XYZ file of N, CA and C in Angstrom:
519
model
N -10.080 32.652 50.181
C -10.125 32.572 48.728
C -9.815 33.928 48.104
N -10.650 35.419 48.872
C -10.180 36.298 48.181
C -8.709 36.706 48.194
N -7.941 36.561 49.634
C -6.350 36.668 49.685
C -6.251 36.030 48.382
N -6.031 34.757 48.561
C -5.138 33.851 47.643
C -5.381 34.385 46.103
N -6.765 34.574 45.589
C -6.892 35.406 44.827
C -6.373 36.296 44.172
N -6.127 37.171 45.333
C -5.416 38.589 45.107
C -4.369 38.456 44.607
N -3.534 37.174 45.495
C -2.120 37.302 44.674
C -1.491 36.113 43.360
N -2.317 35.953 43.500
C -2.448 35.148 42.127
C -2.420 35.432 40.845
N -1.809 35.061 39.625
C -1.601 35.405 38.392
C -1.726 34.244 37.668
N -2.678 34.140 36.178
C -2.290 33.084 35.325
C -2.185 33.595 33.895
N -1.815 33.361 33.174
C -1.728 33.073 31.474
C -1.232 31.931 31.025
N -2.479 31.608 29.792
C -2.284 30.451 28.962
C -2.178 30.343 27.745
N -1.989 29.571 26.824
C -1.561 29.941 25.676
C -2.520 28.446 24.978
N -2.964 28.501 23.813
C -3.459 27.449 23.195
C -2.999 27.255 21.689
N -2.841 25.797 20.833
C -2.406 25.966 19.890
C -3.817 24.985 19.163
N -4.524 24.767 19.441
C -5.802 24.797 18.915
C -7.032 24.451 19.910
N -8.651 24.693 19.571
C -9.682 24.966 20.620
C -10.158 23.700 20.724
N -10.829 24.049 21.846
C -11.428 22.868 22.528
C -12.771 22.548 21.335
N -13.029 21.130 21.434
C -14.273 20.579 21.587
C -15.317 20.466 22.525
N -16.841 21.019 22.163
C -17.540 20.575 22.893
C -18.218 19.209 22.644
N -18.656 18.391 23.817
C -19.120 17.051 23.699
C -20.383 17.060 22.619
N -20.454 16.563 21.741
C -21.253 16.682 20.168
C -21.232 17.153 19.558
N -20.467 17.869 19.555
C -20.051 19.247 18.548
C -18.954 18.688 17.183
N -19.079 19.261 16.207
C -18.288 18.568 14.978
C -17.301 19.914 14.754
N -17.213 20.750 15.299
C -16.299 22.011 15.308
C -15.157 22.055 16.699
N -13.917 23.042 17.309
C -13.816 23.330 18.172
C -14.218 24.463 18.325
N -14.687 25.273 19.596
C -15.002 26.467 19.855
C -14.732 27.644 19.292
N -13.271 27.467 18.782
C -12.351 28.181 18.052
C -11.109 27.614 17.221
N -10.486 27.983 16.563
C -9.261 27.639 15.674
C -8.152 28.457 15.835
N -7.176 28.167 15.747
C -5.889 28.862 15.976
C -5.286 28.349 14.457
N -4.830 29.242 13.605
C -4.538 29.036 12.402
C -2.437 28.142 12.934
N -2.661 27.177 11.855
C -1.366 26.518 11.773
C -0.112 27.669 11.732
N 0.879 27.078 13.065
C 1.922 27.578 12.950
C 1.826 28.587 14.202
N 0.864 29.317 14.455
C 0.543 30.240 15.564
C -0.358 29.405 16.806
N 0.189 30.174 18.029
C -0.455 30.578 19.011
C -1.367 31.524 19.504
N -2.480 30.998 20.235
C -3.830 32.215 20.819
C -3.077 32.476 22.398
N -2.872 33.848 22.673
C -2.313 34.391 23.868
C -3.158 34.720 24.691
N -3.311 34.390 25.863
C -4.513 34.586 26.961
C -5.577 34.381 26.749
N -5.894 33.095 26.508
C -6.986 32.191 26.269
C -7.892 31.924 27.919
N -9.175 31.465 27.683
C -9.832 31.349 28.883
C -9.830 29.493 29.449
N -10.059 29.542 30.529
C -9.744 28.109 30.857
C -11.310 27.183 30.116
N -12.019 28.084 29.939
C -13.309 27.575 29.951
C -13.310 27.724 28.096
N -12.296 27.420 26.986
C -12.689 27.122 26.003
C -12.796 28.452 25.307
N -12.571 29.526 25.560
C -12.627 30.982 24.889
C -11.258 31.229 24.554
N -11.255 31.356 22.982
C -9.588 31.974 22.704
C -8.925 33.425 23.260
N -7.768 33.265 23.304
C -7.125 34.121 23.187
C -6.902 35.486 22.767
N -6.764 36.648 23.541
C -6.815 37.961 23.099
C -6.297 38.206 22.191
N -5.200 37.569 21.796
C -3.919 37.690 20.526
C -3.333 36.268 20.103
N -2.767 36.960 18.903
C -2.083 35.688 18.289
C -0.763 36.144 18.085
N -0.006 34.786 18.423
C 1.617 35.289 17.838
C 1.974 33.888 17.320
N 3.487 34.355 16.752
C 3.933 33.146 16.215
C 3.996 32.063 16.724
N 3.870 30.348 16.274
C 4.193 29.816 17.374
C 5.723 29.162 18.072
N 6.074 29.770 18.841
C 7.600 29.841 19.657
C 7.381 28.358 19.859
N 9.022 28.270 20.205
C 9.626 27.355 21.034
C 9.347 26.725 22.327
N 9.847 25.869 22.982
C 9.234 25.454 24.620
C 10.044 26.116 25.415
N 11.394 26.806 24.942
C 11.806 27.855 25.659
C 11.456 28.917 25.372
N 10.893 29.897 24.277
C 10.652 30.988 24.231
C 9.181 30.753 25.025
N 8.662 29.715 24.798
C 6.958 29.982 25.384
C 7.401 29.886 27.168
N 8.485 29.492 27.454
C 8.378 29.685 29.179
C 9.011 31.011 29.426
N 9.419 31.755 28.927
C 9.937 32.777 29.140
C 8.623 33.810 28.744
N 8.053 33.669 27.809
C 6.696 34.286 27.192
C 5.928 34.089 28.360
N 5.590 32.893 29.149
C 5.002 32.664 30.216
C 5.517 33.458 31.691
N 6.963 33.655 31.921
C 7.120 33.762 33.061
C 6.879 35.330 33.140
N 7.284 35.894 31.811
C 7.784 37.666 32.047
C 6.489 38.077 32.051
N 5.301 37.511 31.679
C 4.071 38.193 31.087
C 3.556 38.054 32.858
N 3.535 36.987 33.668
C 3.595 36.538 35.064
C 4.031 37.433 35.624
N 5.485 38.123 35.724
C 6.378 38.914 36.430
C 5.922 40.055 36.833
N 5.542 40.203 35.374
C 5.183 41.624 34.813
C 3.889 42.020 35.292
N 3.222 41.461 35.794
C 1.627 41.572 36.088
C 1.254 41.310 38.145
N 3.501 40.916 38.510
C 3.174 40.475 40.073
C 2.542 41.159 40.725
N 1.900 40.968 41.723
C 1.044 41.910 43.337
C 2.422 42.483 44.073
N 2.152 43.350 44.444
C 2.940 44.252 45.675
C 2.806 43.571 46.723
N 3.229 41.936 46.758
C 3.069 41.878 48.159
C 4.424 41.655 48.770
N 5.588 41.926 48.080
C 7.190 41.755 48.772
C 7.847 40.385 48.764
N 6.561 39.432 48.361
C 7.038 37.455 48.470
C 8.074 37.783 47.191
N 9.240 36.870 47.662
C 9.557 36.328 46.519
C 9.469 34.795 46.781
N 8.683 34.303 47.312
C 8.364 32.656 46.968
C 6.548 32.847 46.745
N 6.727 31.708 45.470
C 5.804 31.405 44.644
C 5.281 29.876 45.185
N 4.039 29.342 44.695
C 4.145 28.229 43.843
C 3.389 28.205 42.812
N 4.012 27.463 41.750
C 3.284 27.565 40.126
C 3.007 26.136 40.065
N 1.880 26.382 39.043
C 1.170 25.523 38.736
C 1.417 25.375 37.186
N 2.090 24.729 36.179
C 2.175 24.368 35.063
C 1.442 23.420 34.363
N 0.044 23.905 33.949
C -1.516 22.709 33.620
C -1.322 22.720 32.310
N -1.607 21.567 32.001
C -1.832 21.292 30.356
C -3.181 21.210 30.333
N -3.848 21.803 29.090
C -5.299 22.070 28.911
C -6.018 20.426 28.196
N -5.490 19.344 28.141
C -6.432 18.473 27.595
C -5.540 17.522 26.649
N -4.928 17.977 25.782
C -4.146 17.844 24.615
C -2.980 17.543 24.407
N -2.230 18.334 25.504
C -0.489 18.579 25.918
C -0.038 17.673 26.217
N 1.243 16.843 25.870
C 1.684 15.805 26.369
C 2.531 16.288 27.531
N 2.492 15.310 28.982
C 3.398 15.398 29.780
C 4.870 15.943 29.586
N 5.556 15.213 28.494
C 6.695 15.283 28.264
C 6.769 16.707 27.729
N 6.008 17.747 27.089
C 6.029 18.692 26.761
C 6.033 19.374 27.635
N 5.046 19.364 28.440
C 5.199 20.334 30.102
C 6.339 20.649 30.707
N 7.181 19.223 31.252
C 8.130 18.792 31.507
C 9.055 19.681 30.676
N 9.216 19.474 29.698
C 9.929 20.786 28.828
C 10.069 22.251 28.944
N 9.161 22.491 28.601
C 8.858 23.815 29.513
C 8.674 24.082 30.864
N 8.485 23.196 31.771
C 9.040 23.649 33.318
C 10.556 24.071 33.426
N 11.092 22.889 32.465
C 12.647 23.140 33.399
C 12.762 24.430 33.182
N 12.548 25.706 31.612
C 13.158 26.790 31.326
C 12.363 27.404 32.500
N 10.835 27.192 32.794
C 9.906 27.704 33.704
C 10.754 28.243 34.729
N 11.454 27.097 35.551
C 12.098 26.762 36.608
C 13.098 27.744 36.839
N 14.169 27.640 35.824
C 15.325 28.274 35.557
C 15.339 30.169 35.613
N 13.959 30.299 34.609
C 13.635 31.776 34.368
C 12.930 32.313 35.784
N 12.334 31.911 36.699
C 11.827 32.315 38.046
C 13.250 32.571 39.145
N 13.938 31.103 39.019
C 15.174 31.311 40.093
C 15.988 32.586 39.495
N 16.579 32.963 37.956
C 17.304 33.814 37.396
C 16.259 35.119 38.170
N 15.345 35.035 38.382
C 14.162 36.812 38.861
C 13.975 36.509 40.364
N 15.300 35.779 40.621
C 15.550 35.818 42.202
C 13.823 35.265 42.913
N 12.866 34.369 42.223
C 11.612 34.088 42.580
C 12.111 32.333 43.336
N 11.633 32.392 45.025
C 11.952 30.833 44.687
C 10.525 29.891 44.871
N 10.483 29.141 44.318
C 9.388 28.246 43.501
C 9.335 26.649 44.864
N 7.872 26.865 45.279
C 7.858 26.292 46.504
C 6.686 24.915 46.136
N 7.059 23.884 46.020
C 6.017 22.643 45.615
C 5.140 22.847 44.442
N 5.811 22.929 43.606
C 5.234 23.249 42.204
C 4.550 21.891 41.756
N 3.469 22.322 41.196
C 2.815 21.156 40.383
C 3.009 21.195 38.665
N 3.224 19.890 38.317
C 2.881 20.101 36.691
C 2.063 18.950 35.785
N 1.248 19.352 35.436
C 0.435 18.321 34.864
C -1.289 18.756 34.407
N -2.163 17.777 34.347
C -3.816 18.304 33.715
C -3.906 18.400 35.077
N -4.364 19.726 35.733
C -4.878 19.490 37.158
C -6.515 20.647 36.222
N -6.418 20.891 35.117
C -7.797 21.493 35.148
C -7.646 21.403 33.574
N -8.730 20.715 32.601
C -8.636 20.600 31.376
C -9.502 21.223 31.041
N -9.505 21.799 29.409
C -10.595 22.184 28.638
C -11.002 20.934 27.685
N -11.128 20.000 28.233
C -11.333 18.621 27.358
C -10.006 17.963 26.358
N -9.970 19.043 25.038
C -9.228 18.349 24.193
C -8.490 19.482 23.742
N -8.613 20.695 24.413
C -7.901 21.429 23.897
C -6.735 21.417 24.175
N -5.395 22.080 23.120
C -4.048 21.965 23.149
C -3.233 23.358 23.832
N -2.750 23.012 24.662
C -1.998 24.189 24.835
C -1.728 24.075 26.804
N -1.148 25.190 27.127
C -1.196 25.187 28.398
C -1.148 26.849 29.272
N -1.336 26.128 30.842
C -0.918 27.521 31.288
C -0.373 27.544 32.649
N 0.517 28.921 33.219
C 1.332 29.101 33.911
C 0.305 29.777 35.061
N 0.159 29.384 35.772
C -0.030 30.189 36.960
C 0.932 30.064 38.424
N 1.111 31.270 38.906
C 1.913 31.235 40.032
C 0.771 32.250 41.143
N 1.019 31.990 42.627
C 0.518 32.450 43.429
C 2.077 32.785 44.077
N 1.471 34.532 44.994
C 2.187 34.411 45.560
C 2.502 34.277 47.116
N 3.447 33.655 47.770
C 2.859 32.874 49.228
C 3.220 34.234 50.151
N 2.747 33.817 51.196
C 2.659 34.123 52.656
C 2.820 32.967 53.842
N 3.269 32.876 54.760
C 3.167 32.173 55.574
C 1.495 31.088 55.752
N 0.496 31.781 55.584
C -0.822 31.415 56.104
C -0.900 30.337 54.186
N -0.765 31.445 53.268
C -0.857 30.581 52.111
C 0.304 29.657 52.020
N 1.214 29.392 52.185
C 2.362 28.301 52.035
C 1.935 27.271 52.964
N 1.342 27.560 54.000
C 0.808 26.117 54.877
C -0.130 25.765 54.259
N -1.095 26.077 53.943
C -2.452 25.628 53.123
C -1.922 25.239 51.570
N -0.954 25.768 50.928
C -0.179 25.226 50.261
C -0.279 23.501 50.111
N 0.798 23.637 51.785
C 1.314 22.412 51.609
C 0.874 21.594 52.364
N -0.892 21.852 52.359
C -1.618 20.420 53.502
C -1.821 19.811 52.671
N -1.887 18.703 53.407
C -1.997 17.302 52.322
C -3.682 17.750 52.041
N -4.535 16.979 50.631
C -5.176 17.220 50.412
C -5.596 15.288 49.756
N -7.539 15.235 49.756
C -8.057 13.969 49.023
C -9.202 14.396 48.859
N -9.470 15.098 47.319
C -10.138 15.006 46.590
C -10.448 13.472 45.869
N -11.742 13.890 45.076
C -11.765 12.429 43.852
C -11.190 13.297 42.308
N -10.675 14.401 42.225
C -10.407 14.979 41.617
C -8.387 15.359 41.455
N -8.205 15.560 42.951
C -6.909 16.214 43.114
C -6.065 15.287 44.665
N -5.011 14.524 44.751
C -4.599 14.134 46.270
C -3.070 14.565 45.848
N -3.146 15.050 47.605
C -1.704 15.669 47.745
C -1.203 15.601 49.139
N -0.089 14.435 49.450
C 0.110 13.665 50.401
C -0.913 13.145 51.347
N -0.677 12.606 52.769
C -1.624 11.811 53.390
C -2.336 12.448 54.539
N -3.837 12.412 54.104
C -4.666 13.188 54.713
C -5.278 11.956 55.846
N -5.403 12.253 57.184
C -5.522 11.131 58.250
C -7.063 11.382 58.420
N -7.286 9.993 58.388
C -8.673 9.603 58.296
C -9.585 9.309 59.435
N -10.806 9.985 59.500
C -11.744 10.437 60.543
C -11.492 8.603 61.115
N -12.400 8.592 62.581
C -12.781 7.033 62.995
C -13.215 6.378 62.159
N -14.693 6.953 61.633
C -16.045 6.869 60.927
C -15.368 6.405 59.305
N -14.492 7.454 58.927
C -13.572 6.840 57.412
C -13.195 5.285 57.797
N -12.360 5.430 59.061
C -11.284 4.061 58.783
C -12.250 2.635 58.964
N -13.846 2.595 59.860
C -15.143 2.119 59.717
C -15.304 1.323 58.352
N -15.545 2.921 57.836
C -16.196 2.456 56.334
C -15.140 1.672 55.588
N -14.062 1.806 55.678
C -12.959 1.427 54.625
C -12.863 0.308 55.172
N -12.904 -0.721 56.639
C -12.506 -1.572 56.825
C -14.099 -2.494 56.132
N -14.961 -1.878 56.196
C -16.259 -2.860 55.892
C -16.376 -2.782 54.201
N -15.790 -1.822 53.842
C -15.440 -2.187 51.842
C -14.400 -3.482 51.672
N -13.657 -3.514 53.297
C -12.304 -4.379 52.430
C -13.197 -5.920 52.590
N -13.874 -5.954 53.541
C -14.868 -7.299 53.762
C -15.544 -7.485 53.058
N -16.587 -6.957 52.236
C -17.224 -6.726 50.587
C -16.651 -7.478 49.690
């Protein structure tokens, strides 16, 4: 965890704050028209505000601020994670990946099983964020093991005796 850590980078951007569950406020406000810059995943705005850009200026806003902040570790393969915080429509993500995409390969970065979607929300808040790690051999396999969460699955994870047991006596149920 601390490797992967180490080489890891995120920034997110929000265009208004989360709700908490009973709450008649969001945590914070982002005034119309602007963006909060390096916002916390956990519902805390942004260090700054700027105008609010485009879905190409915000992936380029995303990638250079990324670039700019890489580890010395010599990778140039990544994988990024492009999360929408709660709010974001798919199709918007999707938008901003492709420039995502485009602006990493142009910085000679190549981009290895990228995810895009809510893989971590602030409930209802709007906005999103870029994180990229950067790989190593040991992190690119752990990367790319399949994984089954009740939270997160990522291809097919082979199931103990004792699993395939239980699953055959649910299908009799």
């Amino acid at each position: 965890a601390e490797h992967a850590n180490a080489r890891t980078r995120s920034l997110g951007v929000a265009f208004d704050g989360c709700t908490l569950p009973g709450q008649d406020t969001p945590l914070f406000e982002v005034p119309e028209g602007r963006m909060g810059l390096g916002l916390g995943i956990h519902g805390e705005p942004g260090v700054s505000e700027r105008e609010l850009p485009s879905a190409s200026e915000l992936a380029k806003i995303l990638v250079d601020g990324l670039l700019a902040e890489a580890p010395e570790t010599g990778s140039r393969r990544v994988t990024a994670i492009l999360n929408g915080l709660g709010a974001t429509k798919y199709e918007e993500l999707f938008v901003v990946w492709g420039t995502v995409a485009r602006l990493l390969a142009e910085a000679g970065v190549e981009v290895v099983a990228p995810e895009v979607g809510e893989l971590v929300t602030s409930l209802d808040m709007a906005g999103c964020s870029l994180t990229l790690t950067w790989l190593d051999d040991e992190l690119e396999r752990l990367w790319q093991a399949p994984a089954d969460t009740p939270a997160y699955r990522k291809g097919t994870v082979e199931l103990s005796e004792a699993e395939k047991i239980f699953h055959k006596m649910e299908e009799c149920v």
